[in-house]
Coordinates of C-alpha atoms in Angstrom, one line a residue:
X1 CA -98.7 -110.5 15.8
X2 CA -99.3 -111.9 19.0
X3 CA -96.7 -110.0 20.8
X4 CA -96.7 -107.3 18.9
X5 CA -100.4 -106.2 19.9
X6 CA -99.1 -106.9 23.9
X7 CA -96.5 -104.7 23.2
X8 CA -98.5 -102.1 21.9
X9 CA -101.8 -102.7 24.9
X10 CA -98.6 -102.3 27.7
X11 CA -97.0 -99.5 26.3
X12 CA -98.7 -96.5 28.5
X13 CA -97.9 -98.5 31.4
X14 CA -94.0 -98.6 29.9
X15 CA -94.2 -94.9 29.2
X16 CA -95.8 -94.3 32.9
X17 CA -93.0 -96.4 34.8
X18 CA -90.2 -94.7 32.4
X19 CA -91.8 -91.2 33.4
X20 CA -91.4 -92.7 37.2
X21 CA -87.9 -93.9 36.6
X22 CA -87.0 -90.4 35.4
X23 CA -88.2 -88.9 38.5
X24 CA -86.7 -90.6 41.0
X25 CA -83.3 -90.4 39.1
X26 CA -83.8 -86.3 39.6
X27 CA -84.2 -86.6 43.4
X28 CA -81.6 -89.3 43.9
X29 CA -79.4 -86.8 41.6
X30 CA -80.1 -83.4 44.0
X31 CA -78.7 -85.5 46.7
X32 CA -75.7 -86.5 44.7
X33 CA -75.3 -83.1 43.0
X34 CA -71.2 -83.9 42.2
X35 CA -72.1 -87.7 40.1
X36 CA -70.0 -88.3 37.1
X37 CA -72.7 -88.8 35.5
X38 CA -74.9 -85.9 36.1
X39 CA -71.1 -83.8 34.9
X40 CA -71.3 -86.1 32.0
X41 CA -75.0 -85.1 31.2
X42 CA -73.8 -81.7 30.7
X43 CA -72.3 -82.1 27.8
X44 CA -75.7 -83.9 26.1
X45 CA -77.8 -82.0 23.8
X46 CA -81.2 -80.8 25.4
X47 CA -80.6 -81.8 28.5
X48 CA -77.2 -80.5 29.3
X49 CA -78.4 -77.2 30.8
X50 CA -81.2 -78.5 33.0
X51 CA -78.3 -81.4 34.3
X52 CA -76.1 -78.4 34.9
X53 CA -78.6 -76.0 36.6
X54 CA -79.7 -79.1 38.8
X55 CA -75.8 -79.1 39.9
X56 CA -75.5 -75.8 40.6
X57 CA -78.3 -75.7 42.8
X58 CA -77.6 -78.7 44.9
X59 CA -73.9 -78.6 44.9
X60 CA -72.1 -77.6 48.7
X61 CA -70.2 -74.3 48.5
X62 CA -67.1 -74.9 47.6
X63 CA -64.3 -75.3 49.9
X64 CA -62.7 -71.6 49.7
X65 CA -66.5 -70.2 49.9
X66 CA -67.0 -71.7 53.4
X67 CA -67.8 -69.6 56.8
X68 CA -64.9 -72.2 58.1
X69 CA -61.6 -73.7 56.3
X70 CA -63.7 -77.5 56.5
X71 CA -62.9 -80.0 53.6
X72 CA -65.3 -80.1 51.0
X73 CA -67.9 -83.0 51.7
X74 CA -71.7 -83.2 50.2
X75 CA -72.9 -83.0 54.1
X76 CA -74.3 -80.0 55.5
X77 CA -71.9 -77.8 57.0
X78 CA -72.3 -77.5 61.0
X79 CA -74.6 -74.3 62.4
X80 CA -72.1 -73.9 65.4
X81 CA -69.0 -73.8 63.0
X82 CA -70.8 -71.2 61.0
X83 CA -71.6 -69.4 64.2
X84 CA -68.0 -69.9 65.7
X85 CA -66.0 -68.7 62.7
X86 CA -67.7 -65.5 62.5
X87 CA -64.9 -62.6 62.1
X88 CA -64.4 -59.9 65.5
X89 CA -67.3 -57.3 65.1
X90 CA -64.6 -54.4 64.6
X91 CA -63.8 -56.3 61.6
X92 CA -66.8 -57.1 59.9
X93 CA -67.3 -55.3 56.1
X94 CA -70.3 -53.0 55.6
X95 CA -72.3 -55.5 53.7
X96 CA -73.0 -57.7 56.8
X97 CA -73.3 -55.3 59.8
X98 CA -76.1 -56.7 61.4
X99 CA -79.3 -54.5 60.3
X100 CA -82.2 -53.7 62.1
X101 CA -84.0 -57.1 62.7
X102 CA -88.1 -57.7 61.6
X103 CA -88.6 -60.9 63.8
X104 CA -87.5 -64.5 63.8
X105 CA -88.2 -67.4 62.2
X106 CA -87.9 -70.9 63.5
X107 CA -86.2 -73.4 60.5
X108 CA -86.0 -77.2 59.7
X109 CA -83.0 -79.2 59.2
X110 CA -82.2 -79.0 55.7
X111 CA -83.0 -75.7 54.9
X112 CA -81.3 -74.2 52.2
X113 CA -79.9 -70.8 52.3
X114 CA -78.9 -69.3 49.1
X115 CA -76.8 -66.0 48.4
X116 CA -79.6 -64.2 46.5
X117 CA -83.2 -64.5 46.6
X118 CA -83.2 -66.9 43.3
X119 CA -83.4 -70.7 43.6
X120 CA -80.6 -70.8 40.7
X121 CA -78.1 -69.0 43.3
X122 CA -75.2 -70.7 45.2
X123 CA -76.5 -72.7 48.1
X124 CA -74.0 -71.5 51.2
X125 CA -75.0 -72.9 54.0
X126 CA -77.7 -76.2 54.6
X127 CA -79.1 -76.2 58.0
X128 CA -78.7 -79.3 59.7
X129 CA -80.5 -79.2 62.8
X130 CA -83.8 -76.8 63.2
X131 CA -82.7 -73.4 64.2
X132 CA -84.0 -70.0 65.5
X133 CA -82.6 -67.4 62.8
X134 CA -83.4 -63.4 62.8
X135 CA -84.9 -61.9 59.8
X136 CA -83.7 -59.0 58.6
X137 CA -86.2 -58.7 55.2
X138 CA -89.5 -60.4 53.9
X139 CA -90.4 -60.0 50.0
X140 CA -93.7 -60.2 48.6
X141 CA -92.7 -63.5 47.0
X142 CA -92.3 -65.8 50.3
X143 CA -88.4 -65.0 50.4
X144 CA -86.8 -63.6 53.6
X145 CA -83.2 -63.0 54.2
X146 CA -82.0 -64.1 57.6
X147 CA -78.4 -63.4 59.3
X148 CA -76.0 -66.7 60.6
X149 CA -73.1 -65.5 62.7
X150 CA -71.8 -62.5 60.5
X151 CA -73.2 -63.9 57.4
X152 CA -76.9 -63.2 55.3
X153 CA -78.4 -65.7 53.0
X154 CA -81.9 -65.6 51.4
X155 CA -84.3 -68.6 52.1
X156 CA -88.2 -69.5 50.8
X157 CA -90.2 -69.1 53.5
X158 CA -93.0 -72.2 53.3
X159 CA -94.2 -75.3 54.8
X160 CA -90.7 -76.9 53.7
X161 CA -89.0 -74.6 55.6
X162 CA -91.0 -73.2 58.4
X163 CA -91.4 -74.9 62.0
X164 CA -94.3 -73.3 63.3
X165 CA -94.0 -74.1 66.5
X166 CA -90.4 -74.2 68.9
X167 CA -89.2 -78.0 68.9
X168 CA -88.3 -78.1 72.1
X169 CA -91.5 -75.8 73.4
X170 CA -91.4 -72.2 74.6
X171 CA -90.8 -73.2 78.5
X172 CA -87.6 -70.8 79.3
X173 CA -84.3 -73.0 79.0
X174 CA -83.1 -74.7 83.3
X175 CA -80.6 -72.4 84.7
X176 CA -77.8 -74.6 85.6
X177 CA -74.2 -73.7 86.6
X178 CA -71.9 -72.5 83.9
X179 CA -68.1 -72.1 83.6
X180 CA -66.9 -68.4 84.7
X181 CA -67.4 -66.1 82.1
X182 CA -63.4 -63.5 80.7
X183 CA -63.8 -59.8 80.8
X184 CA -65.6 -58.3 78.4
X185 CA -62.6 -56.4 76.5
X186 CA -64.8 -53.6 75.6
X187 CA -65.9 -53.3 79.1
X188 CA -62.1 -53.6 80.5
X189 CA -60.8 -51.1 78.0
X190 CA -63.2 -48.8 79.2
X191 CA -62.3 -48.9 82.9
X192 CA -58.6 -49.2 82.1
X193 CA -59.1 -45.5 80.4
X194 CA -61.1 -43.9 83.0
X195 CA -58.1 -45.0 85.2
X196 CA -55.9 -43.5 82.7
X197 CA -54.0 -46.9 82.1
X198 CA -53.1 -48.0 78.7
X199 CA -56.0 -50.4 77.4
X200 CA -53.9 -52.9 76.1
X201 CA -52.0 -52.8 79.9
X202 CA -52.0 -56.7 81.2
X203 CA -52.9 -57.3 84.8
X204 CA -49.9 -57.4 87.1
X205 CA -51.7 -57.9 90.2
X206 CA -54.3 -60.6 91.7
X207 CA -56.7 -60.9 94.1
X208 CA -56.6 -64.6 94.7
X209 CA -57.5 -66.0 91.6
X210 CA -59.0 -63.4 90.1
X211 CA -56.5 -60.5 87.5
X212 CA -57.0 -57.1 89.7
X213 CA -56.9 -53.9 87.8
X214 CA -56.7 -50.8 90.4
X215 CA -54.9 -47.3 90.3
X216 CA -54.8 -47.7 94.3
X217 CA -51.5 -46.7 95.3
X218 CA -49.6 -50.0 97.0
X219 CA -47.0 -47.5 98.4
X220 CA -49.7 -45.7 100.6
X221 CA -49.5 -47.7 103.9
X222 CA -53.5 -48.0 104.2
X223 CA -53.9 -49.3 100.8
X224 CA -51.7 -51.7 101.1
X225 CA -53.1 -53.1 104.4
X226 CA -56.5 -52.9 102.0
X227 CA -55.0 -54.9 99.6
X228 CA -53.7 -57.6 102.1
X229 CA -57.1 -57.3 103.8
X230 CA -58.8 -57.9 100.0
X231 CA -56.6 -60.4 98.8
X232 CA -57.0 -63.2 101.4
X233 CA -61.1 -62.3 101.0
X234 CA -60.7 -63.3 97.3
X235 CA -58.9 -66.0 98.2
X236 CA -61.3 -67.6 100.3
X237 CA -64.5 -66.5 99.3
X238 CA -65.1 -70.0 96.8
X239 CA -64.1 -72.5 99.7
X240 CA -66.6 -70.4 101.9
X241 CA -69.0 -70.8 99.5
X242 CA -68.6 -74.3 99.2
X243 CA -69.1 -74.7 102.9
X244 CA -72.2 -72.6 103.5
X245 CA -73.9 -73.1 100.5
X246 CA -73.0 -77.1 99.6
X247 CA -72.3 -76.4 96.0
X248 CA -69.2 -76.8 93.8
X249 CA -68.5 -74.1 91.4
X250 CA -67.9 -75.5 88.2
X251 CA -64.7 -74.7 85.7
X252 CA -62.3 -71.8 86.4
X253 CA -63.5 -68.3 88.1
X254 CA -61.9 -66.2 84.6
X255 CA -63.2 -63.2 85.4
X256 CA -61.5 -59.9 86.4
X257 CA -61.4 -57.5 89.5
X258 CA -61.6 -53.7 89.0
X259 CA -61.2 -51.4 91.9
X260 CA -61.2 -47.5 91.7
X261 CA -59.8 -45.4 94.4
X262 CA -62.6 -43.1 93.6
X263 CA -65.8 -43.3 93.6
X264 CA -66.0 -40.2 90.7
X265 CA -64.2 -42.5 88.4
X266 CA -66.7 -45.4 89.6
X267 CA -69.9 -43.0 88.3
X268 CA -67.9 -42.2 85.3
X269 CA -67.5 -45.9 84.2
X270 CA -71.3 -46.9 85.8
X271 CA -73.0 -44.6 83.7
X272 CA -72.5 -46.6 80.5
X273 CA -73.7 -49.5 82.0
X274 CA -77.5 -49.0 81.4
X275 CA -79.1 -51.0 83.8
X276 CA -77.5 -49.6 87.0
X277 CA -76.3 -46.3 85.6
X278 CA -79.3 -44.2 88.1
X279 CA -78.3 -46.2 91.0
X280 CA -75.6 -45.0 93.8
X281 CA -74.3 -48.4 94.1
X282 CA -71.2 -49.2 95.6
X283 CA -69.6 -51.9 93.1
X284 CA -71.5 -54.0 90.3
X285 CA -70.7 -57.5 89.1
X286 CA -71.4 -58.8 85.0
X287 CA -69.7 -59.5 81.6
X288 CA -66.5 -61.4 83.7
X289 CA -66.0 -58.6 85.4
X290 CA -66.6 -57.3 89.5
X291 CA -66.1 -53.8 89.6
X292 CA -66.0 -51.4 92.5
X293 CA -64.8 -48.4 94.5
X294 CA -63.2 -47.5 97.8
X295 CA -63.6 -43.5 97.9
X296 CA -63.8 -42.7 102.1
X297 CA -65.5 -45.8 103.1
X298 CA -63.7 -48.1 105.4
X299 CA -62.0 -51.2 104.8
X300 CA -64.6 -53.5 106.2
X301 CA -67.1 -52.0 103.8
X302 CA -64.9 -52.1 100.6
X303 CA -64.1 -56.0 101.4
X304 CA -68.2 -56.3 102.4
X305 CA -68.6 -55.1 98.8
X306 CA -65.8 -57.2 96.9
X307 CA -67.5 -60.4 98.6
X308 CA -70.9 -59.5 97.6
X309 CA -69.7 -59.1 93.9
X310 CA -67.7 -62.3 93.6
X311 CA -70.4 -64.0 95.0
X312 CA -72.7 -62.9 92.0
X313 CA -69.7 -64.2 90.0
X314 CA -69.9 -67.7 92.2
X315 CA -73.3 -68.2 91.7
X316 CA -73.2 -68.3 87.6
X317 CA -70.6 -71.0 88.3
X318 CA -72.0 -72.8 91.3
X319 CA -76.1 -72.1 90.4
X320 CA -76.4 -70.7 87.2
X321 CA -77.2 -67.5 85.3
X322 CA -80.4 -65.6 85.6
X323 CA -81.3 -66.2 88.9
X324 CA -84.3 -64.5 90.8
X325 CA -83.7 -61.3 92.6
X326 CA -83.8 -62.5 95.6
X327 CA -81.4 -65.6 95.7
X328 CA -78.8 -64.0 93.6
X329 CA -78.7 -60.5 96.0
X330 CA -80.0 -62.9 99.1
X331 CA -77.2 -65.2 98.7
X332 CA -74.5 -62.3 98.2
X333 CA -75.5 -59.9 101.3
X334 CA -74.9 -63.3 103.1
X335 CA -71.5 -64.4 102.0
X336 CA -70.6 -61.2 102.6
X337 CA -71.5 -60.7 105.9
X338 CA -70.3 -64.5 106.6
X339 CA -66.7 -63.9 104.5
X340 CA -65.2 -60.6 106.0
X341 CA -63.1 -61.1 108.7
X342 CA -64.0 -61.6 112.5
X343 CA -63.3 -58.9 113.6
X344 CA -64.2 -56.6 111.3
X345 CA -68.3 -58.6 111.2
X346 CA -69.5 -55.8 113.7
X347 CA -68.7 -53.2 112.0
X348 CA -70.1 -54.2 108.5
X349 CA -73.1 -55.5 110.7
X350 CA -73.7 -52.0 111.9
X351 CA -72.9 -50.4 108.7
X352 CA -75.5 -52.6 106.8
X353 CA -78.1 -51.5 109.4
X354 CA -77.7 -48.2 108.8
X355 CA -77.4 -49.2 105.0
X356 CA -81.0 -51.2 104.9
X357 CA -83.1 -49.3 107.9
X358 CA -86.9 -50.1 107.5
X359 CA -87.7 -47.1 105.4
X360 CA -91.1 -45.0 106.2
X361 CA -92.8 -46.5 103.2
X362 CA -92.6 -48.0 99.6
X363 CA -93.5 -51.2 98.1
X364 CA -91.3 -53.5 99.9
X365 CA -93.0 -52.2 103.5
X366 CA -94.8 -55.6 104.8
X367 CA -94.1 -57.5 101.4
X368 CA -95.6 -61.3 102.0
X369 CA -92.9 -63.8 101.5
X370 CA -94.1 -65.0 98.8
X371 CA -93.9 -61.4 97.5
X372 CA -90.9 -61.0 98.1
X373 CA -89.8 -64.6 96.0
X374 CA -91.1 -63.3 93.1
X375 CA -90.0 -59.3 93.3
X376 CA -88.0 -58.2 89.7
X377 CA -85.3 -56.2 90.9
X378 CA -86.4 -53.7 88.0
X379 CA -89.5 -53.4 89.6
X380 CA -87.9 -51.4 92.5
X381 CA -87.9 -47.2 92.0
X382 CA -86.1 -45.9 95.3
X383 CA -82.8 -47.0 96.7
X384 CA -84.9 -47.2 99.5
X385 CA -86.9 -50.3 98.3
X386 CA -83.5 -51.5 96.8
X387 CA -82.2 -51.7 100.5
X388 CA -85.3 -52.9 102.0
X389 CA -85.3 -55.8 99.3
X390 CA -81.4 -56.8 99.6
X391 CA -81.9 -56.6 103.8
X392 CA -85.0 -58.9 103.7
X393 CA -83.6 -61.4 100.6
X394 CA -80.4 -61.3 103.3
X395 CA -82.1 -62.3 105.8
X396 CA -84.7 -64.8 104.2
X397 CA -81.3 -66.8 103.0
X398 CA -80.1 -66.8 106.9
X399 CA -83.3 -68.0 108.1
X400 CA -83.2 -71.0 105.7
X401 CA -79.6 -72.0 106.6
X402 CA -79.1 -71.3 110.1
X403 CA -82.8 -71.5 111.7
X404 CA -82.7 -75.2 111.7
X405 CA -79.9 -77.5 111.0
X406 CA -82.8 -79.7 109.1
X407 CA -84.4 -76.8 107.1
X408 CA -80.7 -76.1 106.0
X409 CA -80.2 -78.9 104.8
X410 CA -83.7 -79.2 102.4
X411 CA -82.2 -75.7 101.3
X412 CA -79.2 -76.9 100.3
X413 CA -80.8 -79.5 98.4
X414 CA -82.7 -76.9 96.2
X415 CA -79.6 -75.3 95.2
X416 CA -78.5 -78.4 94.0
X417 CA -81.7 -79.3 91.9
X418 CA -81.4 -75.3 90.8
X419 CA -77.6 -75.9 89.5
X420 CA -78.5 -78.9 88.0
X421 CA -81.3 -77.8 85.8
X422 CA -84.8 -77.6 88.1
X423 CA -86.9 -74.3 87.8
X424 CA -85.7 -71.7 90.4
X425 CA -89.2 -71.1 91.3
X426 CA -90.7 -69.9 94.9
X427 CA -93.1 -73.5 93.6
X428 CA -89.9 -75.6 93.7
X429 CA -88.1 -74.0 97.0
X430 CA -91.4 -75.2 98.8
X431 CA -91.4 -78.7 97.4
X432 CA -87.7 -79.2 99.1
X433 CA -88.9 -77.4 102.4
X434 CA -91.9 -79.2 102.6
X435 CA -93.7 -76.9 104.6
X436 CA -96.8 -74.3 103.9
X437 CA -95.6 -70.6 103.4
X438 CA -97.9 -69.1 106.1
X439 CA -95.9 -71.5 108.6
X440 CA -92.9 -70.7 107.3
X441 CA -93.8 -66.7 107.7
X442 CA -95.1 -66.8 110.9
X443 CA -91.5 -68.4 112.1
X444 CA -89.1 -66.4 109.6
X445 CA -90.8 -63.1 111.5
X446 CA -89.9 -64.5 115.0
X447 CA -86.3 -65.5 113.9
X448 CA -85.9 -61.9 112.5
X449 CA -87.7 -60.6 115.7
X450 CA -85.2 -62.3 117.8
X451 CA -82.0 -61.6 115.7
X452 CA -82.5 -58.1 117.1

């Protein structure tokens, strides 16, 4: 009777630790979703369909439903596989043509994205590392359907899910120097057709290392002697810019040269690129690509302008993307001017006098220096200003390396802090200087005064 009655006075404690048992066996089961047993449990009367719904929504998509051909494994499948195997955009079926976008949403690792907006759907993809995704819907219910690469899956928007806050902060991402950057084919295409050459037409000519596509005739005596003249500029330009500016451009150059014998075609292609499309430039570098035009102007001046362009192209290799206005244009006016040959440097000096004359006002007319360090090159409405900005960033870059052999040197040095990750800031070009900005002023105005 004894034990009977302590039976009996423990067994609410039994029943509680049971009950406890039973739980953790469901949560060790959603993270072993493929157990014999819980296949076996299927079979069992009541339970079987709650053991088989737990499966279904826990089990990894199956090997022929994955983004990427991986072999079927309980772990999370990769973000950057997902985003890597997504088809060409040509390609891609109506269903997941990106649609207009209602914000983002910042996710946690293990984030589960199903197929519909029902917990009881396939699970597609598990995130395993926090991500930024776009979302392209938001239901009443708390469920919003996001895009991965070319795919969309539906996800419960909750403290589970939800970062509030970026992981890493909100501080923009260090520039540093990144491999050159192939054509971009839509971009190439287009060019190729205003030049009336096939778009599927491989290069069969180079300028250095760079493919050249032009419809300059190489039987014309003055285009060849251009050509020559172009050639050993691209061929030199990275080794110049190793020596003046102490930096090492990393990986291969992969981008492409376009050239246009005139400067109609030029507009014509310009005008679908919308950032420069108003401007009269002479050449424009992006997206792999340096394109630009000879129409009348002389040799010197088409070379001036190939080196200016490659040198935005160096910089993304040898600095980094993104760079402010005036270092990126500073540091191209000057390799060009530096890059052309001898004796043609008085002639593109005189033309980029002409080019950049002190215009009779505007908002780059006394700009402070510091000014000028933090001008957005969008901010500029005249070609005026343009020229008066490019003419002063020019010069600035000149004063730094050639003023004093020491100053050149500290200059050099922020480049290298730049490529390797440090802000590009007016802030951090004055920590490597060391020296106050109206001192600075004062002496970049005399060196200008006496450059004549």
């Amino acid at each position: 009777m004894g034990r009977r009655r302590r039976f009996l006075d423990e067994l609410p404690l039994l029943a509680l630790l049971l009950v406890g048992l039973s739980l953790a066996g469901v949560v060790w089961l959603t993270y072993h979703p493929e157990h014999p047993w819980l296949r076996r449990a299927e079979s069992w009367p009541v339970v079987g369909p709650a053991a088989k719904l737990l499966r279904q929504a826990y089990s990894p998509p199956k090997p022929s439903e994955r983004v990427t051909q991986a072999p079927a494994t309980p772990s999370a499948q990769p973000l950057a596989e997902v985003l890597s195997a997504q088809p060409p955009e040509p390609e891609l079926p109506a269903w997941i043509v990106p649609e207009g976008q209602v914000g983002f949403e910042w996710l946690r690792a293990g984030t589960r994205l199903h197929t519909e907006p029902d917990r009881s759907s396939e699970v597609w993809l598990t995130l395993d590392n926090f991500a930024s995704l776009p979302v392209l819907e938001r239901r009443a219910d708390s469920w919003i359907r996001v895009r991965v690469g070319a795919r969309q899956g539906w996800l419960v928007l909750d403290e589970g899910s939800r970062l509030d806050h970026p992981p890493l902060g909100a501080a923009p991402a260090p520039v540093k120097a990144l491999s050159g950057r192939p054509p971009d084919p839509r971009r190439l295409e287009r060019a190729l057709a205003v030049m009336g050459h096939s778009p599927t037409s491989p290069a069969e000519l180079y300028l250095g290392p760079y493919p050249f596509y032009t419809d300059l005739r190489d039987t014309d005596p003055r285009d060849r002697a251009l050509l020559r003249q172009l050639d050993e500029a691209s061929t030199r330009v990275e080794e110049i810019y190793r020596q003046r500016y102490g930096l090492d451009p990393v990986g291969n150059p992969a981008a492409a040269v376009v050239l246009f014998q005139a400067v109609e075609d030029y507009r014509r292609y310009q005008a679908h690129e919308t950032a420069i499309a108003s401007l009269p430039s002479h050449g424009h570098a992006g997206y792999g690509l340096a394109v630009f035009y000879r129409g009348s102007r002389s040799d010197a001046e088409v070379t001036a302008t190939l080196i200016h362009e490659l040198t935005h192209l160096l910089n993304r290799r040898g600095i980094g993307p993104a760079l402010p206005a005036w270092l990126d244009e500073g540091l191209a006016e000057d390799l060009a001017e530096i890059g052309i040959q001898p004796e043609s440097k008085g002639e593109y000096r005189t033309l980029l006098a002409s080019a950049t004359a002190r215009p009779s006002g505007g908002a780059m007319v006394g700009v402070s220096l510091q000014e000028l360090l933090r001008t957005d090159r969008d901010s500029l409405s005249s070609q005026a200003e343009l020229q008066r900005f490019y003419q002063l960033s020019r010069s600035w870059i000149g004063y730094l390396l050639d003023a004093d052999p020491a100053q050149g040197a500290r200059f050099r040095s922020y480049l290298e802090a730049v490529a390797n990750g440090a802000p590009a800031t007016p802030e951090e070009l004055q920590r490597h200087l060391r020296r106050p900005w109206a001192e600075l002023e004062k002496e970049f105005t005399i060196w200008r005064a006496n450059l004549g």
